Coordinates of C-alpha atoms in Angstrom, one line a residue:
Chain Y
X1 CA 0.0 0.0 0.0
X2 CA 1.3 3.4 -1.0
X3 CA 0.9 6.4 1.3
X4 CA 1.0 10.1 0.2
X5 CA 1.9 12.6 2.9
X6 CA 1.6 16.3 2.2
X7 CA 4.0 18.5 4.2
X8 CA 4.0 22.2 4.6
X9 CA 6.8 24.6 5.5
X10 CA 5.6 27.0 8.2
X11 CA 7.1 29.5 10.7
X12 CA 8.4 27.4 13.5
X13 CA 5.8 26.8 16.2
X14 CA 8.0 28.4 18.9
X15 CA 8.4 31.7 17.1
X16 CA 6.2 34.6 18.2
X17 CA 4.8 35.8 15.0
X18 CA 4.7 39.5 14.2
X19 CA 3.6 41.7 11.3
X20 CA 6.0 43.7 9.2
X21 CA 6.1 47.3 10.3
X22 CA 3.9 48.4 7.4
X23 CA 1.3 45.7 8.4
X24 CA 1.3 44.2 4.9
X25 CA 2.3 40.7 5.8
X26 CA 3.6 38.4 8.5
X27 CA 7.3 39.0 9.0
X28 CA 9.1 35.9 8.0
X29 CA 12.5 37.4 7.3
X30 CA 15.2 35.6 9.4
X31 CA 12.6 33.6 11.1
X32 CA 13.1 29.9 11.8
X33 CA 11.0 27.7 9.5
X34 CA 10.0 24.1 10.1
X35 CA 7.7 21.4 9.0
X36 CA 4.2 22.0 10.2
X37 CA 4.0 19.9 13.4
X38 CA 0.9 18.1 12.4
X39 CA 2.5 17.1 9.2
X40 CA 5.5 15.7 11.1
X41 CA 3.0 13.5 13.0
X42 CA 1.6 12.4 9.6
X43 CA 5.0 11.4 8.3
X44 CA 5.7 9.5 11.5
X45 CA 2.5 7.6 11.2
X46 CA 3.2 6.6 7.6
X47 CA 6.7 5.4 8.6
X48 CA 5.2 3.3 11.4
X49 CA 2.8 1.7 9.0
X50 CA 5.7 0.9 6.8
X51 CA 7.7 -0.5 9.7
X52 CA 4.7 -2.6 10.6
X53 CA 4.6 -4.1 7.1
X54 CA 1.3 -2.4 6.2
X55 CA 2.6 0.3 3.9
X56 CA 5.0 0.0 1.0
X57 CA 6.1 3.3 -0.4
X58 CA 5.8 6.7 1.3
X59 CA 5.7 9.8 -0.9
X60 CA 6.1 13.2 0.7
X61 CA 4.6 16.2 -1.2
X62 CA 5.1 19.9 -0.6
X63 CA 3.8 22.9 -2.5
X64 CA 5.7 26.1 -2.5
X65 CA 9.1 27.7 -3.3
X66 CA 12.4 25.9 -3.6
X67 CA 12.9 26.5 0.1
X68 CA 10.3 23.8 0.8
X69 CA 12.9 21.2 -0.3
X70 CA 14.1 21.6 3.4
X71 CA 10.9 20.1 4.8
X72 CA 10.8 17.4 2.1
X73 CA 14.4 16.4 3.0
X74 CA 13.3 16.3 6.7
X75 CA 10.5 13.9 5.7
X76 CA 13.0 11.8 3.7
X77 CA 15.4 11.8 6.7
X78 CA 12.5 10.6 8.9
X79 CA 11.9 7.7 6.5
X80 CA 9.8 8.7 3.5
X81 CA 11.0 7.0 0.3
X82 CA 10.7 9.9 -2.2
X83 CA 9.5 13.4 -2.4
X84 CA 7.7 15.7 -4.8
X85 CA 7.8 19.5 -4.8
X86 CA 5.1 21.3 -6.7
X87 CA 7.0 24.6 -7.2
X88 CA 5.2 27.9 -7.0
X89 CA 6.0 31.3 -5.5
X90 CA 2.2 31.9 -4.9
X91 CA 0.7 31.3 -1.5
X92 CA -2.1 29.0 -2.1
X93 CA -5.4 28.6 -0.3
X94 CA -6.5 25.2 1.0
X95 CA -8.9 24.6 -1.9
X96 CA -6.1 25.1 -4.4
X97 CA -3.8 22.8 -2.4
X98 CA -6.5 20.1 -2.3
X99 CA -6.9 20.4 -6.1
X100 CA -3.2 19.9 -6.6
X101 CA -3.1 17.0 -4.2
X102 CA -6.0 15.4 -6.1
X103 CA -3.7 15.4 -9.2
X104 CA -0.9 13.9 -7.2
X105 CA -3.3 11.2 -6.0
X106 CA -4.3 10.5 -9.7
X107 CA -0.6 10.0 -10.6
X108 CA 0.5 8.1 -7.5
X109 CA -2.6 6.0 -6.8
X110 CA -2.1 5.7 -3.1
X111 CA -4.5 3.9 -0.8
X112 CA -4.1 6.4 2.0
X113 CA -3.3 10.1 2.3
X114 CA -2.2 11.2 5.7
X115 CA -2.4 15.0 6.3
X116 CA -1.8 17.2 9.3
X117 CA -5.2 18.4 10.6
X118 CA -4.2 22.0 10.3
X119 CA -1.2 24.1 9.5
X120 CA 0.0 26.4 12.4
X121 CA 0.2 29.4 10.1
X122 CA -3.1 29.6 8.3
X123 CA -5.0 27.6 11.0
X124 CA -7.6 26.8 8.4
X125 CA -8.1 23.1 9.1
X126 CA -9.4 22.5 5.6
X127 CA -7.0 20.8 3.1
X128 CA -7.5 17.2 4.1
X129 CA -11.3 17.4 4.3
X130 CA -11.3 19.2 0.9
X131 CA -9.1 16.6 -0.7
X132 CA -11.4 13.8 0.6
X133 CA -14.4 15.7 -0.8
X134 CA -12.8 16.2 -4.2
X135 CA -11.8 12.6 -4.5
X136 CA -15.1 11.3 -3.1
X137 CA -13.1 9.4 -0.5
X138 CA -14.0 8.9 3.2
X139 CA -12.3 11.1 5.7
X140 CA -11.1 10.3 9.2
X141 CA -10.0 13.6 10.7
X142 CA -8.3 14.5 14.0
X143 CA -7.0 10.9 14.4
X144 CA -5.4 9.8 17.6
X145 CA -5.2 6.1 16.6
X146 CA -5.1 4.5 13.2
X147 CA -5.5 0.7 12.5
X148 CA -5.4 -0.5 8.9
X149 CA -7.3 -3.7 8.2
X150 CA -7.9 -5.8 5.2
X151 CA -10.8 -3.8 3.8
X152 CA -10.7 -0.6 5.7
X153 CA -9.4 1.5 8.5
X154 CA -10.5 1.9 12.1
X155 CA -9.8 5.4 13.4
X156 CA -10.1 6.9 16.8
X157 CA -10.9 10.6 16.5
X158 CA -10.4 13.4 19.0
X159 CA -13.8 15.2 19.2
X160 CA -15.0 18.0 21.5
X161 CA -16.7 15.6 23.9
X162 CA -14.0 13.0 24.1
X163 CA -13.2 10.3 21.6
X164 CA -15.1 8.7 18.6
X165 CA -14.2 5.5 16.8
X166 CA -15.2 5.2 13.2
X167 CA -14.6 2.7 10.4
X168 CA -13.9 4.0 6.9
X169 CA -13.4 2.2 3.6
X170 CA -10.1 2.5 1.7
X171 CA -8.8 4.5 0.0
X172 CA -9.2 7.3 2.5
X173 CA -7.8 10.6 3.8
X174 CA -6.7 10.7 7.5
X175 CA -5.8 13.9 9.3
X176 CA -3.6 13.8 12.4
X177 CA -4.2 15.1 15.9
X178 CA -1.5 15.6 18.5
X179 CA -1.9 12.3 20.3
X180 CA -1.5 10.0 17.2
X181 CA 2.3 9.6 17.9
X182 CA 5.5 11.4 18.8
X183 CA 7.6 12.0 15.7
X184 CA 11.1 10.7 15.8
X185 CA 14.2 12.8 15.7
X186 CA 16.2 12.5 12.5
X187 CA 19.7 11.1 12.9
X188 CA 22.8 12.3 11.1
X189 CA 23.2 9.1 9.0
X190 CA 19.6 9.3 8.0
X191 CA 20.0 13.0 7.1
X192 CA 22.9 12.0 4.8
X193 CA 20.9 9.1 3.3
X194 CA 18.0 11.5 2.6
X195 CA 20.2 13.6 0.4
X196 CA 20.4 10.7 -2.0
X197 CA 16.7 9.9 -2.1
X198 CA 14.7 11.1 -5.1
X199 CA 13.1 14.5 -4.9
X200 CA 11.3 15.6 -8.0
X201 CA 10.4 19.2 -8.7
X202 CA 7.4 20.0 -11.0
X203 CA 6.2 23.5 -11.8
X204 CA 2.7 24.2 -10.7
X205 CA 1.7 25.2 -14.2
X206 CA 2.3 21.7 -15.4
X207 CA -0.7 20.5 -13.5
X208 CA -3.2 22.7 -15.3
X209 CA -5.2 23.2 -12.1
X210 CA -7.3 26.3 -11.2
X211 CA -5.5 27.6 -8.1
X212 CA -6.8 31.2 -8.2
X213 CA -7.5 32.6 -4.7
X214 CA -11.1 32.8 -3.5
X215 CA -10.5 35.1 -0.6
X216 CA -9.0 38.6 -0.7
X217 CA -7.1 39.7 2.3
X218 CA -8.1 43.3 3.0
X219 CA -5.9 43.8 6.0
X220 CA -3.9 42.2 8.8
X221 CA -3.7 43.5 12.3
X222 CA -2.2 42.3 15.6
X223 CA -4.8 41.9 18.3
X224 CA -4.9 44.3 21.1
X225 CA -2.2 43.1 23.5
X226 CA -3.2 42.2 27.0
X227 CA -1.1 44.2 29.4
X228 CA 0.5 42.3 32.2
X229 CA -1.4 42.9 35.4
X230 CA -0.2 42.9 38.9
X231 CA 1.5 40.3 41.1
X232 CA -0.3 39.5 44.3
X233 CA 1.6 38.6 47.4
X234 CA -0.6 35.7 48.6
X235 CA -3.9 33.9 48.2
X236 CA -5.7 36.4 50.5
X237 CA -4.8 39.3 48.3
X238 CA -5.7 37.4 45.1
X239 CA -9.2 36.6 46.5
X240 CA -9.7 40.2 47.6
X241 CA -8.8 41.4 44.1
X242 CA -11.1 38.9 42.4
X243 CA -14.0 39.8 44.7
X244 CA -13.6 43.6 45.0
X245 CA -11.7 44.8 41.9
X246 CA -12.5 42.3 39.1
X247 CA -15.8 41.3 40.7
X248 CA -15.7 37.8 39.1
X249 CA -16.3 35.7 42.2
Chain Q
X1 CA -30.3 36.0 0.4
X2 CA -30.6 33.2 2.8
X3 CA -28.0 31.5 5.1
X4 CA -28.1 27.8 5.9
X5 CA -26.8 26.9 9.4
X6 CA -25.7 23.4 10.0
X7 CA -26.9 22.4 13.5
X8 CA -24.7 20.5 15.8
X9 CA -26.7 18.2 18.0
X10 CA -26.8 14.7 19.5
X11 CA -30.4 14.1 18.2
X12 CA -31.9 14.7 21.6
X13 CA -30.5 18.2 22.1
X14 CA -28.9 21.0 20.2
X15 CA -25.3 21.8 21.0
X16 CA -25.0 25.4 22.3
X17 CA -22.5 26.4 19.6
X18 CA -25.3 26.3 17.2
X19 CA -27.0 29.3 18.9
X20 CA -23.7 31.2 18.7
X21 CA -23.4 30.4 15.0
X22 CA -27.0 31.7 14.4
X23 CA -25.9 34.9 16.2
X24 CA -23.1 35.3 13.7
X25 CA -25.5 34.6 10.8
X26 CA -27.9 37.3 12.1
X27 CA -25.1 39.8 11.5
X28 CA -25.2 39.0 7.8
X29 CA -28.7 40.5 7.5
X30 CA -30.1 37.6 5.6
X31 CA -32.9 35.1 6.2
X32 CA -31.8 32.1 8.3
X33 CA -32.6 28.4 7.8
X34 CA -31.2 25.7 10.0
X35 CA -30.5 22.1 8.9
X36 CA -30.9 19.4 11.5
X37 CA -29.8 16.1 10.0
X38 CA -29.9 13.2 12.4
X39 CA -31.7 10.1 13.4
X40 CA -34.8 10.5 15.5
X41 CA -33.7 14.1 15.8
X42 CA -37.1 15.9 16.2
X43 CA -36.3 17.1 19.7
X44 CA -33.1 18.8 18.4
X45 CA -35.2 20.3 15.5
X46 CA -37.7 21.7 17.9
X47 CA -35.0 23.4 19.9
X48 CA -33.6 24.9 16.7
X49 CA -37.0 26.2 15.8
X50 CA -37.1 28.1 19.1
X51 CA -33.9 30.1 18.5
X52 CA -34.4 33.7 17.7
X53 CA -33.8 34.7 14.1
X54 CA -34.5 31.3 12.6
X55 CA -37.0 31.5 9.7
X56 CA -37.2 27.8 9.0
X57 CA -35.8 24.5 10.2
X58 CA -35.1 21.7 7.7
X59 CA -35.1 18.3 9.3
X60 CA -33.5 15.2 7.5
X61 CA -34.1 12.1 9.6
X62 CA -32.3 8.9 8.7
X63 CA -30.2 6.3 10.4
X64 CA -27.1 7.2 8.4
X65 CA -27.1 10.8 9.8
X66 CA -27.1 9.5 13.4
X67 CA -23.5 10.3 14.2
X68 CA -23.1 13.3 12.0
X69 CA -20.3 11.8 10.0
X70 CA -18.9 14.0 7.2
X71 CA -19.5 12.0 4.0
X72 CA -23.3 11.6 4.1
X73 CA -23.9 14.9 5.8
X74 CA -21.7 16.9 3.3
X75 CA -23.6 15.3 0.4
X76 CA -26.9 16.3 1.8
X77 CA -25.7 19.9 2.4
X78 CA -24.2 20.1 -1.1
X79 CA -27.5 19.0 -2.6
X80 CA -29.3 21.9 -0.9
X81 CA -26.6 24.6 -0.9
X82 CA -27.3 26.2 -4.3
X83 CA -30.4 27.8 -2.8
X84 CA -28.2 29.7 -0.3
X85 CA -25.9 32.6 -0.2
X86 CA -24.1 31.4 3.0
X87 CA -23.5 28.0 4.7
X88 CA -22.3 28.3 8.3
X89 CA -21.4 25.8 11.0
X90 CA -19.7 26.2 14.4
X91 CA -15.9 25.9 14.4
X92 CA -16.1 22.8 16.6
X93 CA -14.7 19.4 15.8
X94 CA -18.1 18.7 14.1
X95 CA -18.1 21.8 11.9
X96 CA -14.4 21.7 11.2
X97 CA -14.8 18.1 10.0
X98 CA -17.9 18.5 7.7
X99 CA -17.7 22.0 6.2
X100 CA -14.5 22.0 4.2
X101 CA -15.8 18.9 2.5
X102 CA -18.9 20.8 1.6
X103 CA -16.9 23.8 0.3
X104 CA -14.7 21.6 -1.9
X105 CA -17.6 19.8 -3.4
X106 CA -19.2 23.2 -4.2
X107 CA -15.9 24.4 -5.6
X108 CA -15.7 27.4 -3.2
X109 CA -13.2 28.4 -0.5
X110 CA -14.0 28.3 3.2
X111 CA -13.5 31.1 5.7
X112 CA -12.5 29.3 8.9
X113 CA -13.2 30.3 12.5
X114 CA -14.5 33.8 12.0
X115 CA -14.6 36.1 15.1
X116 CA -16.4 39.1 13.4
X117 CA -18.8 39.8 10.6
X118 CA -18.0 43.1 8.9
X119 CA -20.2 42.7 5.8
X120 CA -22.1 39.8 4.2
X121 CA -18.9 38.9 2.4
X122 CA -16.2 40.2 4.8
X123 CA -15.0 38.7 8.0
X124 CA -12.2 38.7 10.6
X125 CA -10.5 35.5 11.4
X126 CA -7.4 34.8 13.6
X127 CA -4.3 33.2 12.0
X128 CA -0.9 32.2 13.4
X129 CA -2.4 31.1 16.8
X130 CA -4.3 34.3 17.1
X131 CA -1.3 36.5 16.9
X132 CA -2.6 38.0 13.7
X133 CA -6.2 39.0 12.8
X134 CA -6.9 38.8 9.0
X135 CA -9.7 40.8 7.4
X136 CA -10.8 38.7 4.4
X137 CA -13.4 39.0 1.7
X138 CA -14.9 35.9 0.1
X139 CA -15.4 36.3 -3.6
X140 CA -17.3 33.0 -4.1
X141 CA -21.0 32.8 -4.9
X142 CA -21.7 30.8 -1.8
X143 CA -19.8 31.8 1.4
X144 CA -18.9 28.7 3.5
X145 CA -18.0 29.7 7.0
X146 CA -17.1 28.2 10.4
X147 CA -17.8 30.4 13.4
X148 CA -15.8 30.7 16.6
X149 CA -18.6 30.3 19.2
X150 CA -17.0 32.4 21.9
X151 CA -16.9 35.4 19.7
X152 CA -20.7 35.7 19.3
X153 CA -23.2 35.8 22.1
X154 CA -25.7 33.0 21.7
X155 CA -29.1 34.0 20.2
X156 CA -32.1 33.9 22.4
X157 CA -34.9 31.4 22.6
X158 CA -38.2 33.1 21.8
X159 CA -38.5 32.0 18.2
X160 CA -41.3 29.9 16.6
X161 CA -40.0 28.7 13.2
X162 CA -41.7 26.0 11.2
X163 CA -40.1 22.6 10.8
X164 CA -40.0 21.2 7.3
X165 CA -39.1 17.5 6.9
X166 CA -36.9 17.0 3.9
X167 CA -36.0 13.8 2.1
X168 CA -32.7 12.3 3.2
X169 CA -29.9 11.5 0.7
X170 CA -28.6 8.0 0.2
X171 CA -26.2 6.3 2.6
X172 CA -22.9 6.5 0.7
X173 CA -21.5 3.6 2.9
X174 CA -18.0 5.1 3.3
X175 CA -17.9 5.5 7.0
X176 CA -19.6 4.1 10.1
X177 CA -19.6 5.3 13.7
X178 CA -18.5 2.4 15.9
X179 CA -18.4 4.0 19.3
X180 CA -18.1 7.2 21.3
X181 CA -16.2 7.5 24.5
X182 CA -17.5 10.8 25.9
X183 CA -16.2 12.4 29.0
X184 CA -19.0 12.7 31.5
X185 CA -18.9 15.5 34.0
X186 CA -21.3 17.3 36.3
X187 CA -19.4 20.5 35.8
X188 CA -20.2 23.1 33.2
X189 CA -19.0 22.6 29.6
X190 CA -15.5 24.0 29.1
X191 CA -16.5 26.3 26.2
X192 CA -19.5 27.7 28.0
X193 CA -18.4 28.0 31.6
X194 CA -18.2 31.4 33.3
X195 CA -15.1 30.3 35.2
X196 CA -12.4 27.9 34.0
X197 CA -9.7 26.3 36.1
X198 CA -6.9 24.9 34.0
X199 CA -3.9 22.8 34.9
X200 CA -0.6 22.2 33.2
X201 CA 2.6 20.2 33.5
X202 CA 3.1 21.7 37.0
X203 CA 0.3 19.5 38.3
X204 CA 2.8 16.5 37.8
X205 CA 0.1 13.8 37.6
X206 CA -3.5 13.0 36.8
X207 CA -4.1 12.3 40.5
X208 CA -3.1 15.9 41.4
X209 CA -5.9 17.2 39.1
X210 CA -8.2 16.3 42.0
X211 CA -6.9 19.4 43.6
X212 CA -8.2 21.4 40.6
X213 CA -11.5 19.6 40.7
X214 CA -12.0 20.6 44.3
X215 CA -11.2 24.2 43.4
X216 CA -13.5 24.0 40.3
X217 CA -16.4 22.7 42.5
X218 CA -16.0 25.6 44.9
X219 CA -16.2 28.0 42.0
X220 CA -18.8 26.2 39.8
X221 CA -16.0 26.1 37.2
X222 CA -15.1 23.9 34.3
X223 CA -11.7 22.2 34.1
X224 CA -9.3 22.7 31.3
X225 CA -5.7 21.8 30.6
X226 CA -2.6 22.7 28.6
X227 CA -1.4 20.4 25.8
X228 CA 1.5 19.3 28.1
X229 CA -1.0 18.0 30.7
X230 CA -3.0 16.1 28.0
X231 CA 0.0 14.7 26.3
X232 CA 1.3 13.4 29.6
X233 CA -2.0 11.6 30.1
X234 CA -3.1 13.6 33.2
X235 CA -6.5 14.3 31.6
X236 CA -8.4 13.4 28.5
X237 CA -7.9 15.2 25.1
X238 CA -11.2 17.1 25.3
X239 CA -9.8 19.2 28.2
X240 CA -7.2 20.8 26.0
X241 CA -7.4 24.6 25.7
X242 CA -5.3 26.1 22.9
X243 CA -4.7 26.8 19.2
X244 CA -5.6 23.3 18.1
X245 CA -7.8 22.4 21.1
X246 CA -10.7 24.4 22.5
X247 CA -11.1 28.1 22.5
X248 CA -12.5 29.5 25.7
X249 CA -13.4 33.0 26.8
X250 CA -14.8 32.9 30.3
X251 CA -15.2 35.7 32.8
X252 CA -12.4 34.2 34.9
X253 CA -9.6 31.9 33.8
X254 CA -7.3 30.5 36.4
X255 CA -4.1 28.9 35.0
X256 CA -2.5 26.7 37.5
X257 CA 1.0 25.3 36.8
X258 CA 0.8 26.4 33.2
X259 CA 3.9 28.1 31.7
X260 CA 1.9 29.8 28.9
X261 CA 3.1 28.6 25.5
X262 CA 1.9 30.6 22.5
X263 CA -0.4 27.8 21.5
X264 CA -2.1 27.7 24.9
X265 CA -2.5 31.5 25.0
X266 CA -4.3 31.3 21.7
X267 CA -7.0 29.3 23.4
X268 CA -7.7 31.5 26.4
X269 CA -6.4 35.1 26.0
X270 CA -10.0 36.2 25.2
X271 CA -10.9 35.6 28.8
X272 CA -12.1 38.6 30.7
X273 CA -9.9 38.1 33.8
X274 CA -6.9 35.8 33.8
X275 CA -5.2 34.5 37.0
X276 CA -1.9 32.7 36.9
X277 CA -0.5 30.6 39.7
X278 CA 3.0 29.4 38.9
X279 CA 6.2 28.9 41.0
X280 CA 8.4 30.2 38.1
X281 CA 8.2 34.0 38.3
X282 CA 9.5 34.2 34.7
X283 CA 6.7 32.0 33.2
X284 CA 5.3 33.7 30.1
X285 CA 1.7 33.2 31.4
X286 CA 2.3 36.1 33.8
X287 CA 2.6 38.4 30.7
X288 CA -1.1 38.0 30.0
X289 CA -2.3 37.5 33.5
X290 CA -4.3 40.2 35.3
X291 CA -3.4 38.8 38.6
X292 CA -0.2 36.7 39.0
X293 CA 0.7 34.7 42.1
X294 CA 4.2 33.3 42.2
X295 CA 3.7 30.3 44.5
X296 CA 3.9 26.6 44.7
X297 CA 0.5 25.5 43.5
X298 CA 0.4 22.6 46.0
X299 CA 0.3 25.2 48.8
X300 CA -1.7 28.0 47.0
X301 CA -4.5 25.9 45.6
X302 CA -5.5 24.2 49.0
X303 CA -5.3 27.7 50.6
X304 CA -7.6 29.0 47.9
X305 CA -10.0 26.2 48.4
X306 CA -10.2 26.6 52.1
X307 CA -10.5 30.4 51.8
X308 CA -13.4 30.0 49.4
X309 CA -15.1 27.7 51.8
X310 CA -15.2 30.3 54.5

């Protein structure tokens, strides 16, 4: 069984994001970039399925500028077999990403696509569900446990009230939640090996997909910052403040 | 112009985020229909009909809508959507699961997690863990939107909308609900509570969360947690407050033993009053706290409980 894993290059999750001084865009100059954390979990899950003898080949896919080769090399160093970069300078919306991934699925014919549930930059939480919708495949989102059987997958999903266990037919799209696994660290020998693994680059135009934006960003702003309040000396002072000043208890 | 609201419910009752979503839809200045798709879901449909601002409730009743799984539900919504200018659902795990599938099948984009309606086509939504607010305009013929419930006060309950039964779509047979393991609690729901007491890695164990339970019971509060506490197995996943967990905005948020990672702050910095109790005076949580107490939580929390009992 072949697995396709889309990975996105995002501002590292530990960086406090700021706008450029003119407010036109998020400042990503000299900022650490990493693989979207949920995509790392997706890569890890695919590798574990391969190690368990369930999956054969793992193909990592990214969409973006040449800089995205970094995150593809990281996926290869973790254990993906080959990588594909769909090269574009444009910043694409989730619908456009899903349409491109549909083309990748048509070429690669995987039985499973494992996506991160959301990227930590756009926070849209859309691409995996959209891909499933376009393909007419079932979707198992926010997965915290994944079991592949002979004729389908059993997936435990993290939902607002707790957990939900569903069965889906294959092929399917799965999106990862935090508790699915803990991604492995890459080792130096594997990083060296990853340099020799195939990484194809295809220009976005070659796919002939409509990737025009559907949303127009009219402006960006930083939310009003909360000012740090006061330190209280002890529990008694805290309770007094909450009762008499904030009036919340 | 008419908006279709996708109700979140468990067949017997409507989830409260539906009423917040209707409140957001009322800002659009359009007529409002609510779709209740479920199995033996007439009680939920009747509750939807009572919400202020609702013009009509559409009820689709079939076994294969029982669990609200995305494939059958999205197909039903898509079959109805051409009659609507907007399709909205709460940005809960339910809405986040179903609505992007709908948008893709309609070949339109989705505006996720809106916190403000500026015009029928223009919205504000947080990105980058809430560190940036983006004002966006949807240029698609049907606007597909998920709504952050805490940003809109729930609509009232004096409505009397008619309920129209509609024919269900077919069972596509792609997915089946096998089981649900829901957390049962007598405390208020995390996203609706007026007071939330949250614990982090500083609690050190699930056993120690009993301390927070005692505090929560004194205050009538819900209990939340940081990702670190959930990942460590102290509490179940549905306790998680943060960028990718639940977004809360109570009157009072008490963060106990939580350092205050960016991702956690994204889920709670809309709270009216924030209290932080942490033994590390440098913890970033103090930068957003209205009242900070540098103390060992194992001393401070019992003191707090006993003082509240007096």
